Amino acid sequence: FVFIFLHLFIHFYRKQQTLISIVFLSCAISMKIFPGVFVILLLSDRKYKEAVYTCFLVLLISVTGYFSYDGNMIVNIKAHLATLSSYSMAYSIGNEGLYFGHSLWGVVKLIIIGSDIQCPATLATKVYSISVLILFAFVSLYIIFKEKVFWKKIALLVFSMNLFPFVSGDYKLIHIFLPLFLFINDENKDRFDRLYVVLFGLLLIPKAYVHYRLNPEITSSIIISPLLMAFFAIVIMSQGLFAGIGKNKAG
């Protein structure tokens, strides 16, 4: 459903029907918080009022959802937070979220596990949270002030949505189809197009070929997928930044 809502958001957004598009974006964010990264797209196009409307709609839909359950809103919010806490202990701190995932957190955990470093879970999660917030701030500033190609903006936002959370199941790679569709239908030519084709292809094929000896549920895909997305993002941003530097020197 999140994928469908995001697809409809992008569809209407490209048709300049922004108010309709943010309804679908709000529905996606209300179901999972991670699509909230797409508010950056609104900010990059100076659609500040629409960004505020989106936040309001998310709040409205979420509050309505809490009232739809038995009990009052406060009770349901507390129950929701308790569920999230249990989920975090099992999936973020524990290894349940590591299996068949593609979060950067998985890479960090494997490095810690592989090198036998004793790292307190609370400290590691805090350091990771701060680090990804800084990384996302940098990506957001690049999208807002530098990137002009629409499919590349969507790609960077999808990569952020997949890479930065503590848990990202492989099913979330379905969102790669959003920038892929836009890339295929983009009439502009790019000297990196062949590389982009290869990277899209690699992201969409199975990569669980090697299993971790001590825990067979941990596979090579946990390392390969996030590194591919990180490399893809670096290529896009490097191209934009160096192109800008080249233009400034020429001027």
PDB file of C-alpha atoms in Angstrom:
ATOM      1  CA  PHE A   1       0.000   0.000   0.000  1.00  0.00           C
ATOM      2  CA  VAL A   2       2.864   2.392   0.755  1.00  0.00           C
ATOM      3  CA  PHE A   3       4.329   1.704  -2.683  1.00  0.00           C
ATOM      4  CA  ILE A   4       0.936   2.298  -4.344  1.00  0.00           C
ATOM      5  CA  PHE A   5       0.413   5.570  -2.474  1.00  0.00           C
ATOM      6  CA  LEU A   6       3.917   6.782  -3.347  1.00  0.00           C
ATOM      7  CA  HIS A   7       3.382   5.876  -6.986  1.00  0.00           C
ATOM      8  CA  LEU A   8       0.121   7.888  -7.027  1.00  0.00           C
ATOM      9  CA  PHE A   9       1.868  10.773  -5.268  1.00  0.00           C
ATOM     10  CA  ILE A  10       4.566  10.896  -7.949  1.00  0.00           C
ATOM     11  CA  HIS A  11       2.030  10.419 -10.754  1.00  0.00           C
ATOM     12  CA  PHE A  12      -0.097  13.415  -9.744  1.00  0.00           C
ATOM     13  CA  TYR A  13       2.917  15.467  -8.694  1.00  0.00           C
ATOM     14  CA  ARG A  14       4.397  15.189 -12.195  1.00  0.00           C
ATOM     15  CA  LYS A  15       1.041  16.311 -13.621  1.00  0.00           C
ATOM     16  CA  GLN A  16       1.261  19.473 -11.477  1.00  0.00           C
ATOM     17  CA  GLN A  17      -1.720  18.332  -9.395  1.00  0.00           C
ATOM     18  CA  THR A  18       0.114  18.910  -6.151  1.00  0.00           C
ATOM     19  CA  LEU A  19      -2.857  19.115  -3.784  1.00  0.00           C
ATOM     20  CA  ILE A  20      -4.122  15.730  -4.969  1.00  0.00           C
ATOM     21  CA  SER A  21      -0.637  14.258  -4.797  1.00  0.00           C
ATOM     22  CA  ILE A  22      -0.039  15.226  -1.159  1.00  0.00           C
ATOM     23  CA  VAL A  23      -3.178  13.322  -0.115  1.00  0.00           C
ATOM     24  CA  PHE A  24      -1.510  10.101  -1.284  1.00  0.00           C
ATOM     25  CA  LEU A  25       1.828  11.108   0.250  1.00  0.00           C
ATOM     26  CA  SER A  26       0.077  11.752   3.566  1.00  0.00           C
ATOM     27  CA  CYS A  27      -1.533   8.307   3.433  1.00  0.00           C
ATOM     28  CA  ALA A  28       1.861   6.703   2.805  1.00  0.00           C
ATOM     29  CA  ILE A  29       3.505   8.580   5.698  1.00  0.00           C
ATOM     30  CA  SER A  30       0.600   7.713   8.012  1.00  0.00           C
ATOM     31  CA  MET A  31       1.144   4.010   7.329  1.00  0.00           C
ATOM     32  CA  LYS A  32       4.950   4.127   7.649  1.00  0.00           C
ATOM     33  CA  ILE A  33       6.927   7.150   8.803  1.00  0.00           C
ATOM     34  CA  PHE A  34       9.784   6.541   6.331  1.00  0.00           C
ATOM     35  CA  PRO A  35       8.022   8.033   3.257  1.00  0.00           C
ATOM     36  CA  GLY A  36       8.215  11.334   5.122  1.00  0.00           C
ATOM     37  CA  VAL A  37      11.518  11.864   3.313  1.00  0.00           C
ATOM     38  CA  PHE A  38       9.478  12.830   0.235  1.00  0.00           C
ATOM     39  CA  VAL A  39       8.492  16.095   1.917  1.00  0.00           C
ATOM     40  CA  ILE A  40      11.988  17.172   0.839  1.00  0.00           C
ATOM     41  CA  LEU A  41      10.757  16.995  -2.758  1.00  0.00           C
ATOM     42  CA  LEU A  42       8.108  19.603  -1.925  1.00  0.00           C
ATOM     43  CA  LEU A  43      10.722  21.812  -0.278  1.00  0.00           C
ATOM     44  CA  SER A  44      13.043  21.499  -3.278  1.00  0.00           C
ATOM     45  CA  ASP A  45      10.268  22.882  -5.505  1.00  0.00           C
ATOM     46  CA  ARG A  46       9.474  25.681  -3.025  1.00  0.00           C
ATOM     47  CA  LYS A  47       6.056  24.173  -2.257  1.00  0.00           C
ATOM     48  CA  TYR A  48       6.169  25.175   1.395  1.00  0.00           C
ATOM     49  CA  LYS A  49       2.412  25.438   1.933  1.00  0.00           C
ATOM     50  CA  GLU A  50       1.929  21.970   0.483  1.00  0.00           C
ATOM     51  CA  ALA A  51       4.597  20.620   2.863  1.00  0.00           C
ATOM     52  CA  VAL A  52       2.673  22.111   5.810  1.00  0.00           C
ATOM     53  CA  TYR A  53      -0.600  20.670   4.469  1.00  0.00           C
ATOM     54  CA  THR A  54       1.058  17.260   4.235  1.00  0.00           C
ATOM     55  CA  CYS A  55       2.150  17.386   7.871  1.00  0.00           C
ATOM     56  CA  PHE A  56      -1.353  18.417   8.908  1.00  0.00           C
ATOM     57  CA  LEU A  57      -2.963  15.592   6.916  1.00  0.00           C
ATOM     58  CA  VAL A  58      -0.564  13.027   8.400  1.00  0.00           C
ATOM     59  CA  LEU A  59      -1.489  14.223  11.889  1.00  0.00           C
ATOM     60  CA  LEU A  60      -5.207  14.112  11.059  1.00  0.00           C
ATOM     61  CA  ILE A  61      -5.051  10.611   9.570  1.00  0.00           C
ATOM     62  CA  SER A  62      -2.930   9.321  12.470  1.00  0.00           C
ATOM     63  CA  VAL A  63      -5.241  10.750  15.136  1.00  0.00           C
ATOM     64  CA  THR A  64      -8.245   9.297  13.310  1.00  0.00           C
ATOM     65  CA  GLY A  65      -6.486   5.944  13.302  1.00  0.00           C
ATOM     66  CA  TYR A  66      -5.934   6.035  17.061  1.00  0.00           C
ATOM     67  CA  PHE A  67      -9.623   6.796  17.632  1.00  0.00           C
ATOM     68  CA  SER A  68     -10.632   3.833  15.441  1.00  0.00           C
ATOM     69  CA  TYR A  69      -9.361   1.331  18.049  1.00  0.00           C
ATOM     70  CA  ASP A  70     -10.972   0.399  21.362  1.00  0.00           C
ATOM     71  CA  GLY A  71     -10.115   2.779  24.190  1.00  0.00           C
ATOM     72  CA  ASN A  72      -9.208   6.454  24.054  1.00  0.00           C
ATOM     73  CA  MET A  73      -6.417   8.052  22.045  1.00  0.00           C
ATOM     74  CA  ILE A  74      -3.951   8.266  24.974  1.00  0.00           C
ATOM     75  CA  VAL A  75      -4.312   4.555  25.727  1.00  0.00           C
ATOM     76  CA  ASN A  76      -3.789   3.657  22.080  1.00  0.00           C
ATOM     77  CA  ILE A  77      -0.733   5.908  21.736  1.00  0.00           C
ATOM     78  CA  LYS A  78       0.822   4.285  24.823  1.00  0.00           C
ATOM     79  CA  ALA A  79       0.069   0.822  23.414  1.00  0.00           C
ATOM     80  CA  HIS A  80       1.598   1.829  20.080  1.00  0.00           C
ATOM     81  CA  LEU A  81       4.770   3.136  21.760  1.00  0.00           C
ATOM     82  CA  ALA A  82       5.045  -0.053  23.822  1.00  0.00           C
ATOM     83  CA  THR A  83       4.780  -2.134  20.658  1.00  0.00           C
ATOM     84  CA  LEU A  84       7.448  -0.028  18.968  1.00  0.00           C
ATOM     85  CA  SER A  85       9.721  -0.475  21.990  1.00  0.00           C
ATOM     86  CA  SER A  86       9.348  -4.263  21.833  1.00  0.00           C
ATOM     87  CA  TYR A  87       9.926  -4.184  18.090  1.00  0.00           C
ATOM     88  CA  SER A  88      13.077  -2.105  18.571  1.00  0.00           C
ATOM     89  CA  MET A  89      14.498  -4.548  21.118  1.00  0.00           C
ATOM     90  CA  ALA A  90      13.913  -7.559  18.861  1.00  0.00           C
ATOM     91  CA  TYR A  91      14.644  -6.034  15.436  1.00  0.00           C
ATOM     92  CA  SER A  92      16.970  -3.062  15.984  1.00  0.00           C
ATOM     93  CA  ILE A  93      18.990  -4.123  19.031  1.00  0.00           C
ATOM     94  CA  GLY A  94      18.513  -7.831  18.345  1.00  0.00           C
ATOM     95  CA  ASN A  95      19.209  -9.542  15.039  1.00  0.00           C
ATOM     96  CA  GLU A  96      15.650 -10.191  13.827  1.00  0.00           C
ATOM     97  CA  GLY A  97      15.798  -7.119  11.600  1.00  0.00           C
ATOM     98  CA  LEU A  98      19.190  -8.101  10.255  1.00  0.00           C
ATOM     99  CA  TYR A  99      17.978 -11.065   8.236  1.00  0.00           C
ATOM    100  CA  PHE A 100      17.347 -10.239   4.564  1.00  0.00           C
ATOM    101  CA  GLY A 101      17.669  -6.525   5.217  1.00  0.00           C
ATOM    102  CA  HIS A 102      19.467  -3.695   3.444  1.00  0.00           C
ATOM    103  CA  SER A 103      19.841  -1.016   6.112  1.00  0.00           C
ATOM    104  CA  LEU A 104      23.189   0.629   6.774  1.00  0.00           C
ATOM    105  CA  TRP A 105      22.612  -0.375  10.394  1.00  0.00           C
ATOM    106  CA  GLY A 106      22.954  -3.996   9.283  1.00  0.00           C
ATOM    107  CA  VAL A 107      26.370  -3.244   7.820  1.00  0.00           C
ATOM    108  CA  VAL A 108      27.410  -1.544  11.061  1.00  0.00           C
ATOM    109  CA  LYS A 109      26.205  -4.505  13.130  1.00  0.00           C
ATOM    110  CA  LEU A 110      28.077  -6.990  10.957  1.00  0.00           C
ATOM    111  CA  ILE A 111      31.272  -4.960  11.295  1.00  0.00           C
ATOM    112  CA  ILE A 112      30.845  -4.961  15.078  1.00  0.00           C
ATOM    113  CA  ILE A 113      29.961  -8.674  15.154  1.00  0.00           C
ATOM    114  CA  GLY A 114      32.759  -9.575  12.758  1.00  0.00           C
ATOM    115  CA  SER A 115      35.462  -7.728  14.691  1.00  0.00           C
ATOM    116  CA  ASP A 116      34.222  -8.868  18.141  1.00  0.00           C
ATOM    117  CA  ILE A 117      34.015  -5.277  19.370  1.00  0.00           C
ATOM    118  CA  GLN A 118      31.987  -4.999  22.570  1.00  0.00           C
ATOM    119  CA  CYS A 119      29.804  -1.984  21.849  1.00  0.00           C
ATOM    120  CA  PRO A 120      26.889  -1.068  24.169  1.00  0.00           C
ATOM    121  CA  ALA A 121      23.652  -1.219  22.185  1.00  0.00           C
ATOM    122  CA  THR A 122      22.318   2.102  23.460  1.00  0.00           C
ATOM    123  CA  LEU A 123      25.539   3.918  22.586  1.00  0.00           C
ATOM    124  CA  ALA A 124      25.736   2.322  19.134  1.00  0.00           C
ATOM    125  CA  THR A 125      22.133   3.223  18.286  1.00  0.00           C
ATOM    126  CA  LYS A 126      22.631   6.835  19.422  1.00  0.00           C
ATOM    127  CA  VAL A 127      25.802   7.231  17.378  1.00  0.00           C
ATOM    128  CA  TYR A 128      24.095   5.656  14.356  1.00  0.00           C
ATOM    129  CA  SER A 129      21.002   7.873  14.720  1.00  0.00           C
ATOM    130  CA  ILE A 130      23.080  11.054  14.830  1.00  0.00           C
ATOM    131  CA  SER A 131      25.205   9.887  11.893  1.00  0.00           C
ATOM    132  CA  VAL A 132      22.259   9.118   9.608  1.00  0.00           C
ATOM    133  CA  LEU A 133      20.564  12.395  10.534  1.00  0.00           C
ATOM    134  CA  ILE A 134      23.687  14.236   9.396  1.00  0.00           C
ATOM    135  CA  LEU A 135      23.846  12.169   6.206  1.00  0.00           C
ATOM    136  CA  PHE A 136      20.164  12.767   5.454  1.00  0.00           C
ATOM    137  CA  ALA A 137      20.582  16.498   6.087  1.00  0.00           C
ATOM    138  CA  PHE A 138      23.396  16.537   3.525  1.00  0.00           C
ATOM    139  CA  VAL A 139      21.316  14.577   0.975  1.00  0.00           C
ATOM    140  CA  SER A 140      18.344  16.874   1.583  1.00  0.00           C
ATOM    141  CA  LEU A 141      20.394  20.031   1.059  1.00  0.00           C
ATOM    142  CA  TYR A 142      21.786  18.571  -2.152  1.00  0.00           C
ATOM    143  CA  ILE A 143      18.283  17.779  -3.444  1.00  0.00           C
ATOM    144  CA  ILE A 144      16.905  21.191  -2.452  1.00  0.00           C
ATOM    145  CA  PHE A 145      19.712  23.364  -3.785  1.00  0.00           C
ATOM    146  CA  LYS A 146      21.526  21.340  -6.420  1.00  0.00           C
ATOM    147  CA  GLU A 147      19.748  18.446  -8.129  1.00  0.00           C
ATOM    148  CA  LYS A 148      17.494  19.322 -11.074  1.00  0.00           C
ATOM    149  CA  VAL A 149      16.761  15.885 -12.560  1.00  0.00           C
ATOM    150  CA  PHE A 150      13.484  14.529 -11.195  1.00  0.00           C
ATOM    151  CA  TRP A 151      14.295  10.798 -11.275  1.00  0.00           C
ATOM    152  CA  LYS A 152      17.562  11.428  -9.441  1.00  0.00           C
ATOM    153  CA  LYS A 153      15.726  13.291  -6.678  1.00  0.00           C
ATOM    154  CA  ILE A 154      13.342  10.371  -6.298  1.00  0.00           C
ATOM    155  CA  ALA A 155      16.233   7.886  -6.346  1.00  0.00           C
ATOM    156  CA  LEU A 156      18.074   9.723  -3.562  1.00  0.00           C
ATOM    157  CA  LEU A 157      14.919   9.882  -1.451  1.00  0.00           C
ATOM    158  CA  VAL A 158      14.180   6.182  -1.985  1.00  0.00           C
ATOM    159  CA  PHE A 159      17.759   5.287  -1.059  1.00  0.00           C
ATOM    160  CA  SER A 160      17.452   7.413   2.079  1.00  0.00           C
ATOM    161  CA  MET A 161      14.162   5.753   2.996  1.00  0.00           C
ATOM    162  CA  ASN A 162      15.718   2.303   2.579  1.00  0.00           C
ATOM    163  CA  LEU A 163      19.216   2.836   3.954  1.00  0.00           C
ATOM    164  CA  PHE A 164      18.859   4.989   7.043  1.00  0.00           C
ATOM    165  CA  PRO A 165      16.242   3.210   9.225  1.00  0.00           C
ATOM    166  CA  PHE A 166      17.440   0.577  11.687  1.00  0.00           C
ATOM    167  CA  VAL A 167      15.355  -2.050   9.904  1.00  0.00           C
ATOM    168  CA  SER A 168      14.703  -2.308   6.158  1.00  0.00           C
ATOM    169  CA  GLY A 169      13.356  -5.604   4.856  1.00  0.00           C
ATOM    170  CA  ASP A 170      14.194  -6.612   1.301  1.00  0.00           C
ATOM    171  CA  TYR A 171      10.538  -6.118   0.310  1.00  0.00           C
ATOM    172  CA  LYS A 172      11.203  -2.360   0.550  1.00  0.00           C
ATOM    173  CA  LEU A 173      13.404  -2.672  -2.532  1.00  0.00           C
ATOM    174  CA  ILE A 174      10.129  -2.571  -4.479  1.00  0.00           C
ATOM    175  CA  HIS A 175      10.432   1.216  -4.143  1.00  0.00           C
ATOM    176  CA  ILE A 176      13.431   1.068  -6.481  1.00  0.00           C
ATOM    177  CA  PHE A 177      10.855   0.705  -9.250  1.00  0.00           C
ATOM    178  CA  LEU A 178       9.801   4.337  -8.695  1.00  0.00           C
ATOM    179  CA  PRO A 179      13.083   5.955  -9.852  1.00  0.00           C
ATOM    180  CA  LEU A 180      13.630   3.116 -12.350  1.00  0.00           C
ATOM    181  CA  PHE A 181      10.359   3.918 -14.126  1.00  0.00           C
ATOM    182  CA  LEU A 182      11.221   7.613 -14.203  1.00  0.00           C
ATOM    183  CA  PHE A 183      14.753   6.878 -15.420  1.00  0.00           C
ATOM    184  CA  ILE A 184      13.514   4.682 -18.273  1.00  0.00           C
ATOM    185  CA  ASN A 185      11.070   7.375 -19.397  1.00  0.00           C
ATOM    186  CA  ASP A 186      13.512  10.270 -19.087  1.00  0.00           C
ATOM    187  CA  GLU A 187      14.327  11.553 -22.572  1.00  0.00           C
ATOM    188  CA  ASN A 188      17.529  13.297 -21.464  1.00  0.00           C
ATOM    189  CA  LYS A 189      20.779  11.431 -22.081  1.00  0.00           C
ATOM    190  CA  ASP A 190      23.457  11.075 -19.430  1.00  0.00           C
ATOM    191  CA  ARG A 191      27.000   9.790 -19.792  1.00  0.00           C
ATOM    192  CA  PHE A 192      26.441   7.616 -16.711  1.00  0.00           C
ATOM    193  CA  ASP A 193      23.259   5.997 -18.079  1.00  0.00           C
ATOM    194  CA  ARG A 194      24.881   2.600 -18.631  1.00  0.00           C
ATOM    195  CA  LEU A 195      26.235   2.581 -15.103  1.00  0.00           C
ATOM    196  CA  TYR A 196      22.789   3.498 -13.777  1.00  0.00           C
ATOM    197  CA  VAL A 197      21.269   0.592 -15.735  1.00  0.00           C
ATOM    198  CA  VAL A 198      23.764  -1.829 -14.179  1.00  0.00           C
ATOM    199  CA  LEU A 199      23.142  -0.490 -10.662  1.00  0.00           C
ATOM    200  CA  PHE A 200      19.361  -0.683 -11.022  1.00  0.00           C
ATOM    201  CA  GLY A 201      19.699  -4.249 -12.279  1.00  0.00           C
ATOM    202  CA  LEU A 202      21.976  -5.316  -9.449  1.00  0.00           C
ATOM    203  CA  LEU A 203      19.614  -3.852  -6.869  1.00  0.00           C
ATOM    204  CA  LEU A 204      16.669  -5.834  -8.197  1.00  0.00           C
ATOM    205  CA  ILE A 205      18.232  -9.301  -8.361  1.00  0.00           C
ATOM    206  CA  PRO A 206      18.714 -11.734  -5.439  1.00  0.00           C
ATOM    207  CA  LYS A 207      22.087 -11.445  -3.724  1.00  0.00           C
ATOM    208  CA  ALA A 208      21.824 -13.940  -0.845  1.00  0.00           C
ATOM    209  CA  TYR A 209      24.503 -16.255  -2.209  1.00  0.00           C
ATOM    210  CA  VAL A 210      26.887 -16.361   0.769  1.00  0.00           C
ATOM    211  CA  HIS A 211      25.686 -17.211   4.288  1.00  0.00           C
ATOM    212  CA  TYR A 212      27.407 -16.076   7.489  1.00  0.00           C
ATOM    213  CA  ARG A 213      28.951 -19.173   9.082  1.00  0.00           C
ATOM    214  CA  LEU A 214      27.844 -18.435  12.659  1.00  0.00           C
ATOM    215  CA  ASN A 215      24.322 -17.424  11.641  1.00  0.00           C
ATOM    216  CA  PRO A 216      23.124 -18.760   8.254  1.00  0.00           C
ATOM    217  CA  GLU A 217      20.172 -16.335   8.233  1.00  0.00           C
ATOM    218  CA  ILE A 218      22.688 -13.528   7.670  1.00  0.00           C
ATOM    219  CA  THR A 219      23.608 -13.429   3.981  1.00  0.00           C
ATOM    220  CA  SER A 220      25.729 -11.466   1.542  1.00  0.00           C
ATOM    221  CA  SER A 221      22.700  -9.397   0.490  1.00  0.00           C
ATOM    222  CA  ILE A 222      22.846  -7.566   3.818  1.00  0.00           C
ATOM    223  CA  ILE A 223      26.185  -6.095   2.755  1.00  0.00           C
ATOM    224  CA  ILE A 224      25.805  -5.850  -1.030  1.00  0.00           C
ATOM    225  CA  SER A 225      22.413  -4.099  -1.280  1.00  0.00           C
ATOM    226  CA  PRO A 226      23.160  -1.155   1.049  1.00  0.00           C
ATOM    227  CA  LEU A 227      26.601  -0.662  -0.469  1.00  0.00           C
ATOM    228  CA  LEU A 228      25.063  -0.613  -3.963  1.00  0.00           C
ATOM    229  CA  MET A 229      22.529   2.033  -2.933  1.00  0.00           C
ATOM    230  CA  ALA A 230      25.183   4.077  -1.149  1.00  0.00           C
ATOM    231  CA  PHE A 231      27.440   3.912  -4.219  1.00  0.00           C
ATOM    232  CA  PHE A 232      24.497   4.811  -6.495  1.00  0.00           C
ATOM    233  CA  ALA A 233      23.744   7.866  -4.347  1.00  0.00           C
ATOM    234  CA  ILE A 234      27.406   8.917  -4.302  1.00  0.00           C
ATOM    235  CA  VAL A 235      27.610   8.679  -8.120  1.00  0.00           C
ATOM    236  CA  ILE A 236      24.480  10.831  -8.552  1.00  0.00           C
ATOM    237  CA  MET A 237      25.603  13.468  -6.071  1.00  0.00           C
ATOM    238  CA  SER A 238      29.214  13.520  -7.230  1.00  0.00           C
ATOM    239  CA  GLN A 239      28.105  14.057 -10.813  1.00  0.00           C
ATOM    240  CA  GLY A 240      25.926  16.996  -9.788  1.00  0.00           C
ATOM    241  CA  LEU A 241      28.524  18.575  -7.523  1.00  0.00           C
ATOM    242  CA  PHE A 242      31.451  18.231  -9.924  1.00  0.00           C
ATOM    243  CA  ALA A 243      29.332  19.447 -12.835  1.00  0.00           C
ATOM    244  CA  GLY A 244      28.548  22.569 -10.823  1.00  0.00           C
ATOM    245  CA  ILE A 245      32.223  23.111  -9.999  1.00  0.00           C
ATOM    246  CA  GLY A 246      33.128  22.703 -13.682  1.00  0.00           C
ATOM    247  CA  LYS A 247      30.544  25.287 -14.719  1.00  0.00           C
ATOM    248  CA  ASN A 248      31.800  27.762 -12.132  1.00  0.00           C
ATOM    249  CA  LYS A 249      35.384  27.391 -13.376  1.00  0.00           C
ATOM    250  CA  ALA A 250      34.271  27.795 -16.990  1.00  0.00           C
ATOM    251  CA  GLY A 251      32.364  30.925 -16.061  1.00  0.00           C
TER     252      GLY A 251
END
